[in-house]
mmCIF file of C-alpha atoms and ligand atoms in Angstrom:
data_model
loop_
_atom_site.group_PDB
_atom_site.id
_atom_site.type_symbol
_atom_site.label_atom_id
_atom_site.label_comp_id
_atom_site.label_asym_id
_atom_site.label_seq_id
_atom_site.Cartn_x
_atom_site.Cartn_y
_atom_site.Cartn_z
ATOM 1 C CA MET A 1284 36.556 23.045 62.898
ATOM 2 C CA LYS A 1285 34.792 19.503 62.372
ATOM 3 C CA THR A 1286 35.236 16.906 59.695
ATOM 4 C CA PHE A 1287 34.548 13.489 58.315
ATOM 5 C CA VAL A 1288 36.862 11.981 57.427
ATOM 6 C CA TYR A 1289 36.003 9.707 55.081
ATOM 7 C CA SER A 1290 38.121 6.766 53.651
ATOM 8 C CA ALA A 1291 40.450 6.165 57.389
ATOM 9 C CA HIS A 1292 41.814 3.003 58.422
ATOM 10 C CA ALA A 1293 43.643 2.074 61.527
ATOM 11 C CA TYR A 1294 46.967 2.808 60.009
ATOM 12 C CA ASP A 1295 46.217 6.819 59.578
ATOM 13 C CA ARG A 1296 43.681 7.290 61.897
ATOM 14 C CA PRO A 1297 46.042 7.376 65.084
ATOM 15 C CA PHE A 1298 47.955 10.277 63.567
ATOM 16 C CA LEU A 1299 45.010 12.080 62.942
ATOM 17 C CA GLU A 1300 44.089 11.993 65.649
ATOM 18 C CA GLU A 1301 48.009 12.013 67.910
ATOM 19 C CA ALA A 1302 47.593 15.895 65.179
ATOM 20 C CA SER A 1303 44.755 17.422 65.729
ATOM 21 C CA GLY A 1304 44.290 17.159 69.689
ATOM 22 C CA LYS A 1305 41.191 18.289 71.000
ATOM 23 C CA ARG A 1306 41.249 21.499 68.448
ATOM 24 C CA HIS A 1307 38.899 19.059 66.145
ATOM 25 C CA THR A 1308 35.949 16.834 66.011
ATOM 26 C CA LEU A 1309 37.447 14.435 63.490
ATOM 27 C CA ILE A 1310 34.297 11.549 62.894
ATOM 28 C CA PHE A 1311 36.219 8.480 61.193
ATOM 29 C CA SER A 1312 34.579 6.415 58.694
ATOM 30 C CA GLU A 1313 36.218 3.101 56.791
ATOM 31 C CA GLU A 1314 33.730 3.696 53.879
ATOM 32 C CA LYS A 1315 34.603 5.965 51.218
ATOM 33 C CA LEU A 1316 33.346 8.975 49.694
ATOM 34 C CA THR A 1317 30.642 8.004 46.971
ATOM 35 C CA ILE A 1318 28.129 9.443 45.427
ATOM 36 C CA ASP A 1319 25.240 7.942 48.676
ATOM 37 C CA THR A 1320 28.120 7.580 51.269
ATOM 38 C CA ALA A 1321 28.063 11.800 51.031
ATOM 39 C CA ARG A 1322 25.634 11.993 53.165
ATOM 40 C CA TYR A 1323 27.677 11.127 56.368
ATOM 41 C CA ALA A 1324 29.106 14.411 56.114
ATOM 42 C CA LEU A 1325 26.193 16.078 56.553
ATOM 43 C CA GLY A 1326 26.370 18.552 59.420
ATOM 44 C CA PHE A 1327 30.302 18.669 58.821
ATOM 45 C CA ASP A 1328 31.728 21.499 58.095
ATOM 46 C CA ALA A 1329 35.188 19.756 56.250
ATOM 47 C CA ILE A 1330 35.309 16.049 55.100
ATOM 48 C CA ALA A 1331 38.758 14.778 54.756
ATOM 49 C CA VAL A 1332 39.701 12.404 52.155
ATOM 50 C CA PHE A 1333 42.078 9.875 50.252
ATOM 51 C CA THR A 1334 42.983 9.482 46.731
ATOM 52 C CA ALA A 1335 40.494 6.296 45.887
ATOM 53 C CA ASP A 1336 36.758 8.981 47.811
ATOM 54 C CA ASP A 1337 35.404 10.170 44.819
ATOM 55 C CA CYS A 1338 35.474 14.360 44.208
ATOM 56 C CA SER A 1339 33.250 14.202 41.232
ATOM 57 C CA ALA A 1340 30.728 17.473 40.077
ATOM 58 C CA PRO A 1341 27.605 15.543 41.038
ATOM 59 C CA VAL A 1342 29.201 14.506 44.296
ATOM 60 C CA LEU A 1343 30.656 18.156 45.199
ATOM 61 C CA ASP A 1344 26.756 19.603 44.784
ATOM 62 C CA LYS A 1345 25.646 17.238 47.147
ATOM 63 C CA LEU A 1346 27.986 17.423 50.337
ATOM 64 C CA TYR A 1347 27.510 22.042 49.041
ATOM 65 C CA ALA A 1348 23.818 20.978 49.786
ATOM 66 C CA GLN A 1349 24.645 19.983 53.190
ATOM 67 C CA GLY A 1350 26.760 22.771 53.543
ATOM 68 C CA ILE A 1351 30.184 21.610 53.488
ATOM 69 C CA ARG A 1352 32.635 24.202 52.314
ATOM 70 C CA TYR A 1353 36.013 22.963 52.550
ATOM 71 C CA ILE A 1354 37.623 19.356 51.678
ATOM 72 C CA ALA A 1355 41.074 18.333 52.544
ATOM 73 C CA LEU A 1356 42.950 16.466 51.001
ATOM 74 C CA ARG A 1357 44.981 13.836 52.902
ATOM 75 C CA SER A 1358 47.087 13.145 49.250
ATOM 76 C CA ALA A 1359 49.626 15.089 47.482
ATOM 77 C CA GLY A 1360 47.625 13.821 44.006
ATOM 78 C CA TYR A 1361 44.520 15.950 43.349
ATOM 79 C CA ASP A 1362 43.766 13.584 40.014
ATOM 80 C CA HIS A 1363 40.435 12.523 42.076
ATOM 81 C CA ILE A 1364 38.821 16.426 42.422
ATOM 82 C CA ASN A 1365 37.131 17.971 40.605
ATOM 83 C CA LEU A 1366 38.870 21.518 41.516
ATOM 84 C CA HIS A 1367 36.696 23.106 38.917
ATOM 85 C CA HIS A 1368 33.729 22.284 39.842
ATOM 86 C CA ALA A 1369 34.501 22.999 43.726
ATOM 87 C CA ALA A 1370 35.933 26.709 42.607
ATOM 88 C CA GLN A 1371 32.760 27.402 40.692
ATOM 89 C CA LEU A 1372 31.110 26.608 43.982
ATOM 90 C CA GLY A 1373 33.193 27.791 46.666
ATOM 91 C CA ILE A 1374 34.375 24.824 48.048
ATOM 92 C CA ARG A 1375 37.646 25.277 49.373
ATOM 93 C CA VAL A 1376 40.027 23.083 48.659
ATOM 94 C CA ALA A 1377 43.986 22.181 49.651
ATOM 95 C CA HIS A 1378 46.150 19.427 49.505
ATOM 96 C CA VAL A 1379 49.038 17.592 51.464
ATOM 97 C CA PRO A 1380 51.496 18.812 48.333
ATOM 98 C CA GLU A 1381 55.304 17.646 49.856
ATOM 99 C CA TYR A 1382 54.963 14.635 53.089
ATOM 100 C CA SER A 1383 58.592 11.914 53.305
ATOM 101 C CA PRO A 1384 59.134 11.810 48.548
ATOM 102 C CA TYR A 1385 61.584 9.300 49.810
ATOM 103 C CA ALA A 1386 58.867 7.112 51.328
ATOM 104 C CA ILE A 1387 57.504 7.174 47.276
ATOM 105 C CA ALA A 1388 61.578 7.044 46.088
ATOM 106 C CA GLU A 1389 61.899 3.920 48.493
ATOM 107 C CA HIS A 1390 59.225 1.801 46.806
ATOM 108 C CA ALA A 1391 60.094 2.552 44.054
ATOM 109 C CA VAL A 1392 63.969 1.587 45.236
ATOM 110 C CA ALA A 1393 62.668 -1.387 46.529
ATOM 111 C CA MET A 1394 59.999 -3.236 44.098
ATOM 112 C CA LEU A 1395 63.125 -2.727 41.912
ATOM 113 C CA MET A 1396 65.514 -4.442 44.294
ATOM 114 C CA MET A 1397 62.278 -7.693 44.884
ATOM 115 C CA MET A 1398 61.925 -8.310 40.694
ATOM 116 C CA ASN A 1399 66.015 -7.751 40.490
ATOM 117 C CA ARG A 1400 67.237 -10.101 43.005
ATOM 118 C CA LYS A 1401 64.003 -11.962 42.721
ATOM 119 C CA LEU A 1402 63.575 -12.068 46.252
ATOM 120 C CA LEU A 1403 60.078 -13.377 46.368
ATOM 121 C CA ASP A 1404 61.424 -16.758 44.767
ATOM 122 C CA ALA A 1405 63.722 -16.603 46.499
ATOM 123 C CA GLN A 1406 62.312 -16.641 49.852
ATOM 124 C CA LEU A 1407 59.692 -19.516 48.186
ATOM 125 C CA LEU A 1408 62.844 -21.398 47.066
ATOM 126 C CA MET A 1409 64.491 -21.099 50.709
ATOM 127 C CA LYS A 1410 61.116 -22.065 52.175
ATOM 128 C CA LEU A 1411 60.514 -25.074 50.525
ATOM 129 C CA GLN A 1412 64.580 -26.172 50.949
ATOM 130 C CA ASP A 1413 65.773 -25.924 47.738
ATOM 131 C CA PHE A 1414 68.242 -23.801 47.533
ATOM 132 C CA ARG A 1415 69.734 -24.239 43.591
ATOM 133 C CA LEU A 1416 70.225 -20.739 42.616
ATOM 134 C CA ASP A 1417 69.680 -21.510 38.708
ATOM 135 C CA THR A 1418 66.481 -18.929 38.442
ATOM 136 C CA LEU A 1419 67.341 -16.134 40.481
ATOM 137 C CA THR A 1420 70.288 -14.208 38.611
ATOM 138 C CA GLY A 1421 69.988 -10.455 38.594
ATOM 139 C CA PHE A 1422 71.759 -7.739 37.128
ATOM 140 C CA ASP A 1423 73.721 -4.467 39.286
ATOM 141 C CA ILE A 1424 72.352 -1.543 39.474
ATOM 142 C CA HIS A 1425 76.039 0.124 39.333
ATOM 143 C CA GLY A 1426 77.117 1.145 35.738
ATOM 144 C CA LYS A 1427 73.109 1.195 34.336
ATOM 145 C CA LYS A 1428 71.444 3.920 32.879
ATOM 146 C CA VAL A 1429 67.678 5.006 34.981
ATOM 147 C CA GLY A 1430 65.238 7.106 33.426
ATOM 148 C CA VAL A 1431 62.965 9.566 35.622
ATOM 149 C CA ILE A 1432 60.124 10.245 34.778
ATOM 150 C CA GLY A 1433 59.022 13.550 36.301
ATOM 151 C CA THR A 1434 61.829 15.070 38.535
ATOM 152 C CA GLY A 1435 60.028 16.752 41.218
ATOM 153 C CA LYS A 1436 60.016 16.346 44.809
ATOM 154 C CA ILE A 1437 60.342 11.904 44.515
ATOM 155 C CA GLY A 1438 61.287 12.005 41.218
ATOM 156 C CA VAL A 1439 65.236 13.284 43.256
ATOM 157 C CA ALA A 1440 64.426 11.033 46.499
ATOM 158 C CA PHE A 1441 64.174 8.107 43.127
ATOM 159 C CA ALA A 1442 67.123 10.126 41.310
ATOM 160 C CA ARG A 1443 69.622 10.804 44.307
ATOM 161 C CA ILE A 1444 68.814 6.754 45.357
ATOM 162 C CA MET A 1445 70.039 4.769 42.177
ATOM 163 C CA LEU A 1446 72.955 8.026 41.276
ATOM 164 C CA GLY A 1447 73.722 6.398 45.531
ATOM 165 C CA PHE A 1448 74.228 2.712 42.980
ATOM 166 C CA GLY A 1449 76.303 3.599 40.526
ATOM 167 C CA ALA A 1450 73.600 4.138 37.888
ATOM 168 C CA THR A 1451 73.519 7.386 35.271
ATOM 169 C CA VAL A 1452 70.628 9.665 36.056
ATOM 170 C CA LEU A 1453 68.387 10.204 32.646
ATOM 171 C CA ALA A 1454 65.801 12.175 33.632
ATOM 172 C CA SER A 1455 62.664 14.603 31.089
ATOM 173 C CA ASP A 1456 60.520 16.632 32.333
ATOM 174 C CA PRO A 1457 59.337 20.010 30.673
ATOM 175 C CA VAL A 1458 61.162 21.703 33.600
ATOM 176 C CA GLN A 1459 64.637 21.475 34.506
ATOM 177 C CA ALA A 1460 65.340 21.386 38.260
ATOM 178 C CA GLU A 1461 68.436 22.842 39.631
ATOM 179 C CA GLU A 1462 68.388 20.354 41.982
ATOM 180 C CA ALA A 1463 68.612 17.443 39.464
ATOM 181 C CA ILE A 1464 70.738 19.483 36.975
ATOM 182 C CA ALA A 1465 72.853 19.931 40.204
ATOM 183 C CA LEU A 1466 73.133 16.659 40.934
ATOM 184 C CA GLY A 1467 74.637 15.918 37.072
ATOM 185 C CA ILE A 1468 71.532 14.461 35.537
ATOM 186 C CA GLN A 1469 70.862 14.464 31.769
ATOM 187 C CA TYR A 1470 67.883 15.507 30.483
ATOM 188 C CA VAL A 1471 66.022 14.129 27.570
ATOM 189 C CA SER A 1472 63.801 13.522 25.436
ATOM 190 C CA LEU A 1473 61.483 10.483 26.806
ATOM 191 C CA GLU A 1474 61.926 9.154 23.934
ATOM 192 C CA GLU A 1475 65.808 9.124 23.421
ATOM 193 C CA LEU A 1476 64.676 8.268 27.582
ATOM 194 C CA LEU A 1477 63.080 5.428 27.161
ATOM 195 C CA ARG A 1478 65.845 4.455 23.827
ATOM 196 C CA THR A 1479 68.121 3.759 26.531
ATOM 197 C CA SER A 1480 67.873 3.232 29.873
ATOM 198 C CA ASP A 1481 67.841 0.136 31.787
ATOM 199 C CA ILE A 1482 65.303 0.918 34.513
ATOM 200 C CA VAL A 1483 62.563 3.649 33.590
ATOM 201 C CA SER A 1484 60.532 4.593 36.818
ATOM 202 C CA VAL A 1485 58.067 7.642 36.377
ATOM 203 C CA HIS A 1486 56.605 10.346 38.469
ATOM 204 C CA CYS A 1487 54.836 13.411 36.907
ATOM 205 C CA PRO A 1488 51.716 13.577 37.722
ATOM 206 C CA LEU A 1489 48.686 12.920 36.090
ATOM 207 C CA ASN A 1490 46.838 15.607 33.997
ATOM 208 C CA GLU A 1491 45.432 15.746 30.673
ATOM 209 C CA THR A 1492 48.962 15.328 28.935
ATOM 210 C CA THR A 1493 50.297 12.501 31.099
ATOM 211 C CA LYS A 1494 47.569 9.944 30.851
ATOM 212 C CA TYR A 1495 49.074 7.592 28.697
ATOM 213 C CA LEU A 1496 52.192 9.036 28.295
ATOM 214 C CA LEU A 1497 53.624 5.047 27.997
ATOM 215 C CA SER A 1498 51.555 3.479 25.209
ATOM 216 C CA ALA A 1499 52.207 0.459 22.517
ATOM 217 C CA LYS A 1500 54.616 3.378 21.120
ATOM 218 C CA GLN A 1501 57.024 3.825 23.457
ATOM 219 C CA PHE A 1502 57.071 0.699 24.349
ATOM 220 C CA LEU A 1503 58.192 -0.466 21.095
ATOM 221 C CA TRP A 1504 60.873 2.163 21.738
ATOM 222 C CA MET A 1505 62.528 0.531 25.248
ATOM 223 C CA LYS A 1506 64.876 -1.977 25.369
ATOM 224 C CA SER A 1507 63.360 -5.674 25.340
ATOM 225 C CA ASP A 1508 65.187 -6.233 28.869
ATOM 226 C CA SER A 1509 64.590 -2.769 31.352
ATOM 227 C CA ILE A 1510 62.374 -2.110 33.907
ATOM 228 C CA VAL A 1511 59.125 0.197 34.218
ATOM 229 C CA ILE A 1512 58.169 1.196 37.686
ATOM 230 C CA ASN A 1513 54.828 3.277 37.879
ATOM 231 C CA THR A 1514 54.760 4.650 41.909
ATOM 232 C CA SER A 1515 52.552 7.375 40.074
ATOM 233 C CA ARG A 1516 49.329 6.917 38.700
ATOM 234 C CA GLY A 1517 48.295 3.693 36.920
ATOM 235 C CA ALA A 1518 46.719 6.000 33.327
ATOM 236 C CA ILE A 1519 50.656 7.751 33.554
ATOM 237 C CA VAL A 1520 50.817 3.529 31.957
ATOM 238 C CA ASN A 1521 47.852 2.599 29.288
ATOM 239 C CA THR A 1522 47.930 -1.328 30.646
ATOM 240 C CA ARG A 1523 46.599 -3.388 27.411
ATOM 241 C CA ASP A 1524 49.898 -1.796 26.464
ATOM 242 C CA LEU A 1525 51.564 -3.053 28.914
ATOM 243 C CA ILE A 1526 50.683 -5.996 29.167
ATOM 244 C CA ALA A 1527 50.736 -6.346 25.393
ATOM 245 C CA ALA A 1528 53.934 -4.851 25.200
ATOM 246 C CA LEU A 1529 55.056 -7.324 28.383
ATOM 247 C CA GLU A 1530 54.003 -10.807 25.805
ATOM 248 C CA ASP A 1531 55.558 -9.948 23.030
ATOM 249 C CA LYS A 1532 58.706 -9.565 26.139
ATOM 250 C CA LYS A 1533 58.825 -5.108 24.086
ATOM 251 C CA ILE A 1534 60.214 -4.997 27.736
ATOM 252 C CA GLY A 1535 62.253 -7.239 30.156
ATOM 253 C CA GLY A 1536 58.913 -5.914 33.149
ATOM 254 C CA ALA A 1537 56.989 -4.004 35.706
ATOM 255 C CA CYS A 1538 56.737 -2.661 39.352
ATOM 256 C CA LEU A 1539 53.896 -1.100 39.389
ATOM 257 C CA ASP A 1540 52.445 0.074 42.705
ATOM 258 C CA VAL A 1541 49.243 1.697 41.125
ATOM 259 C CA TYR A 1542 47.021 0.129 39.112
ATOM 260 C CA GLU A 1543 44.312 2.311 35.868
ATOM 261 C CA ARG A 1544 41.966 1.200 37.825
ATOM 262 C CA GLU A 1545 42.647 0.509 41.003
ATOM 263 C CA LYS A 1546 39.380 2.501 42.038
ATOM 264 C CA GLY A 1547 37.006 0.040 44.656
ATOM 265 C CA LEU A 1548 39.734 -2.978 44.127
ATOM 266 C CA PHE A 1549 43.548 -0.889 45.774
ATOM 267 C CA PHE A 1550 42.605 -0.045 49.891
ATOM 268 C CA GLU A 1551 39.373 -2.869 50.210
ATOM 269 C CA ASP A 1552 38.818 -6.795 51.624
ATOM 270 C CA HIS A 1553 38.221 -8.435 48.500
ATOM 271 C CA ARG A 1554 39.136 -12.017 50.145
ATOM 272 C CA ASN A 1555 35.153 -13.333 49.005
ATOM 273 C CA ASP A 1556 35.225 -11.479 46.050
ATOM 274 C CA ILE A 1557 35.778 -12.888 42.377
ATOM 275 C CA ILE A 1558 37.826 -9.793 40.538
ATOM 276 C CA GLN A 1559 36.930 -9.415 37.267
ATOM 277 C CA ASP A 1560 39.088 -7.324 36.365
ATOM 278 C CA GLU A 1561 40.735 -9.215 33.169
ATOM 279 C CA ASP A 1562 43.974 -7.189 32.919
ATOM 280 C CA PHE A 1563 44.433 -6.794 36.664
ATOM 281 C CA LEU A 1564 44.387 -10.453 36.818
ATOM 282 C CA LYS A 1565 46.385 -10.972 33.357
ATOM 283 C CA LEU A 1566 49.478 -8.505 35.312
ATOM 284 C CA ARG A 1567 48.288 -10.240 38.724
ATOM 285 C CA GLY A 1568 49.559 -13.272 37.182
ATOM 286 C CA MET A 1569 52.932 -12.887 35.699
ATOM 287 C CA LYS A 1570 55.792 -14.343 36.532
ATOM 288 C CA ASN A 1571 58.103 -10.715 35.544
ATOM 289 C CA VAL A 1572 55.028 -7.453 36.977
ATOM 290 C CA LEU A 1573 55.661 -6.925 41.058
ATOM 291 C CA ILE A 1574 51.869 -5.802 42.045
ATOM 292 C CA THR A 1575 52.335 -3.511 45.305
ATOM 293 C CA GLY A 1576 48.356 -2.008 46.397
ATOM 294 C CA HIS A 1577 49.487 1.864 45.897
ATOM 295 C CA GLN A 1578 51.001 1.236 49.654
ATOM 296 C CA ALA A 1579 54.117 3.424 48.499
ATOM 297 C CA PHE A 1580 53.225 6.410 50.905
ATOM 298 C CA LEU A 1581 52.703 4.118 53.953
ATOM 299 C CA THR A 1582 55.534 4.462 56.169
ATOM 300 C CA ARG A 1583 55.766 6.173 59.251
ATOM 301 C CA GLU A 1584 57.156 9.524 58.642
ATOM 302 C CA ALA A 1585 54.295 9.617 55.419
ATOM 303 C CA LEU A 1586 51.645 9.287 58.151
ATOM 304 C CA THR A 1587 52.767 11.936 60.683
ATOM 305 C CA GLY A 1588 53.419 14.319 57.888
ATOM 306 C CA ILE A 1589 49.774 13.387 55.762
ATOM 307 C CA ALA A 1590 48.462 14.360 59.372
ATOM 308 C CA ALA A 1591 50.603 17.401 60.418
ATOM 309 C CA THR A 1592 49.206 19.138 57.153
ATOM 310 C CA THR A 1593 46.205 18.423 56.729
ATOM 311 C CA VAL A 1594 45.338 19.420 60.534
ATOM 312 C CA HIS A 1595 47.012 21.879 59.314
ATOM 313 C CA THR A 1596 44.691 23.596 56.767
ATOM 314 C CA LEU A 1597 41.612 22.359 59.174
ATOM 315 C CA ASP A 1598 42.670 24.604 61.894
ATOM 316 C CA CYS A 1599 43.964 28.126 59.282
ATOM 317 C CA TRP A 1600 40.603 27.050 58.114
ATOM 318 C CA GLN A 1601 38.850 27.301 61.317
ATOM 319 C CA LEU A 1602 40.778 30.799 62.283
ATOM 320 C CA GLY A 1603 39.005 31.871 59.400
ATOM 321 C CA TYR A 1604 42.292 32.158 56.749
ATOM 322 C CA LYS A 1605 43.544 30.859 53.440
ATOM 323 C CA SER A 1606 45.703 27.224 54.227
ATOM 324 C CA PRO A 1607 49.139 27.573 52.019
ATOM 325 C CA HIS A 1608 48.588 24.390 50.826
ATOM 326 C CA GLU A 1609 44.958 25.226 49.026
ATOM 327 C CA LEU A 1610 44.584 24.386 44.718
ATOM 328 C CA HIS A 1611 42.728 26.484 42.413
ATOM 329 C CA ALA A 1612 40.622 25.633 39.409
ATOM 330 C CA ASP A 1613 43.714 26.519 36.983
ATOM 331 C CA GLU A 1614 45.418 23.383 39.118
ATOM 332 C CA SER A 1615 43.160 20.591 37.808
ATOM 333 C CA PHE A 1616 42.827 17.595 35.538
ATOM 334 C CA THR A 1617 42.622 19.534 32.094
ATOM 335 C CA ARG A 1618 45.596 21.698 33.417
ATOM 336 C CA ASN A 1619 48.461 23.074 30.136
ATOM 337 C CA VAL A 1620 52.302 22.081 31.130
ATOM 338 C CA ASN A 1621 53.471 24.012 28.411
ATOM 339 C CA THR A 1622 53.111 27.073 30.474
ATOM 340 C CA THR A 1623 55.554 29.091 32.112
ATOM 341 C CA HIS A 1624 57.544 28.020 34.780
ATOM 342 C CA THR A 1625 58.389 29.247 39.281
ATOM 343 C CA LYS A 1626 60.638 27.179 41.439
ATOM 344 C CA ASP A 1627 59.789 26.590 45.027
ATOM 345 C CA PRO A 1628 61.150 27.502 48.474
ATOM 346 C CA GLY A 1629 63.300 24.736 47.912
ATOM 347 C CA SER A 1630 64.019 25.008 44.568
ATOM 348 C CA ILE A 1631 63.164 22.693 42.389
ATOM 349 C CA THR A 1632 61.306 24.083 39.733
ATOM 350 C CA VAL A 1633 57.595 23.791 39.765
ATOM 351 C CA LEU A 1634 54.909 24.582 36.959
ATOM 352 C CA SER A 1635 52.626 27.670 37.913
ATOM 353 C CA ILE A 1636 49.334 28.472 35.440
HETATM 354 P P1 NAD B 836 55.587 17.454 41.829
HETATM 355 O O1 NAD B 836 54.564 17.954 42.340
HETATM 356 O O2 NAD B 836 57.470 17.294 42.292
HETATM 357 O O3 NAD B 836 56.978 16.666 40.924
HETATM 358 C C1 NAD B 836 55.562 16.310 39.688
HETATM 359 C C2 NAD B 836 57.682 16.369 38.433
HETATM 360 O O4 NAD B 836 56.673 16.073 36.905
HETATM 361 C C3 NAD B 836 57.193 18.387 38.037
HETATM 362 O O5 NAD B 836 58.486 18.204 38.626
HETATM 363 C C4 NAD B 836 56.887 18.575 37.118
HETATM 364 O O6 NAD B 836 57.375 19.174 35.864
HETATM 365 C C5 NAD B 836 56.452 16.473 36.186
HETATM 366 N N1 NAD B 836 55.582 17.042 35.331
HETATM 367 C C6 NAD B 836 54.583 17.553 34.689
HETATM 368 N N2 NAD B 836 53.702 17.221 33.073
HETATM 369 C C7 NAD B 836 55.495 16.146 33.453
HETATM 370 C C8 NAD B 836 55.483 14.884 31.554
HETATM 371 N N3 NAD B 836 54.680 14.933 31.048
HETATM 372 N N4 NAD B 836 56.416 14.692 31.934
HETATM 373 C C9 NAD B 836 57.714 14.668 32.134
HETATM 374 N N5 NAD B 836 57.495 15.643 33.606
HETATM 375 C C10 NAD B 836 55.679 16.511 33.749
HETATM 376 O O7 NAD B 836 55.389 15.964 42.145
HETATM 377 P P2 NAD B 836 56.468 14.568 43.636
HETATM 378 O O8 NAD B 836 55.457 15.366 44.533
HETATM 379 O O9 NAD B 836 57.195 14.014 43.298
HETATM 380 O O10 NAD B 836 54.762 13.177 43.233
HETATM 381 C C11 NAD B 836 54.927 12.708 42.088
HETATM 382 C C12 NAD B 836 54.019 11.976 42.049
HETATM 383 O O11 NAD B 836 53.565 11.128 42.527
HETATM 384 C C13 NAD B 836 52.266 11.862 42.743
HETATM 385 O O12 NAD B 836 51.983 13.259 41.001
HETATM 386 C C14 NAD B 836 51.655 11.013 42.768
HETATM 387 O O13 NAD B 836 50.567 11.084 41.615
HETATM 388 C C15 NAD B 836 52.930 10.515 42.704
HETATM 389 N N6 NAD B 836 52.497 9.695 44.001
HETATM 390 C C16 NAD B 836 52.164 8.743 44.613
HETATM 391 C C17 NAD B 836 51.630 8.109 45.865
HETATM 392 C C18 NAD B 836 51.960 6.134 45.423
HETATM 393 O O14 NAD B 836 51.511 6.247 46.503
HETATM 394 N N7 NAD B 836 51.953 5.051 45.015
HETATM 395 C C19 NAD B 836 52.026 9.019 46.968
HETATM 396 C C20 NAD B 836 52.326 9.997 47.010
HETATM 397 C C21 NAD B 836 52.331 10.608 45.308
#
């Protein structure tokens, strides 16, 4: 299938080429999909996109007019595409529902440990040959309470690691996963989770009900020395309220792999630019905030998985089949989570609308 691959970088291109072999014609561009760059896909059957690409209604209209009938998302999250509009146009959309949840869970743990054990400061002091330990005291994870918001694939992988450290894990999720219950994870309300946890890690998708799930009111519930980790989607946390909570010492610190306004910022070279986003600059300057640029997925195993699933989807479409990973309009950003639930084959409970 002739496919234009947007937002392709040196780190993911070889994995896609290897998975595709000679079955598909893949043309790569580092550029993001926008209303302007949509024209590059003229003459192609499909496009493959990532999280920073703009798949809003006007862009989909333009792609459709140019003949695009298939969109392969190289991500698990699909909050960046207007699925309803794609369905109206008859454009088929598939995502990568699973690709090493360990990559993201382990990155969350890496950030937590880096902040807790002050490894960045320790390295700087080491290079300065300042071997005093006065500023480097951390805490044991063992014996602490860890709150996991969203016990899907990544949340459970993160919880397992925390259990391995000897922490008690609490969870909040409208759907209780059998796997989590079997691990001894206790489901509580979001309020109880936030009031009692020393560490809170966000692993739910971004949708209408989870936007700003953590805002001023929720930060007030949290322990003043607690650490919040967000490797999910930036807008699940209200950035302004997070900054206020950090400044007012309502919480102890934040580890962020995602940022509310990361589009146009992350995944790009801005070395010669003056960044204007005051909130981002404020967060980046805080001693108790650690930010990475949406890199939690970046392991060889995850990239292999993303490429294999994306190419499998193209294989299916080329042969005239439905991809098992196709998304439907009712899975869109506006979905209502108060709906019926079914189990997936891996026995983690998933939502079905
Ligand atoms: P998943 O679908 O397996 O699990 C999501 C869980 O969140 C489900 O159990 C669901 O019931 C739960 N949930 C939904 N609404 C909730 C709410 N209001 N409160 C608490 N829980 C709620 O998804 P996953 O594979 O574990 O991925 C989770 C998210 O991680 C993705 O949606 C994506 O946004 C993010 N992600 C980030 C990266 C990265 O590189 N930073 C990579 C992959 C995925």
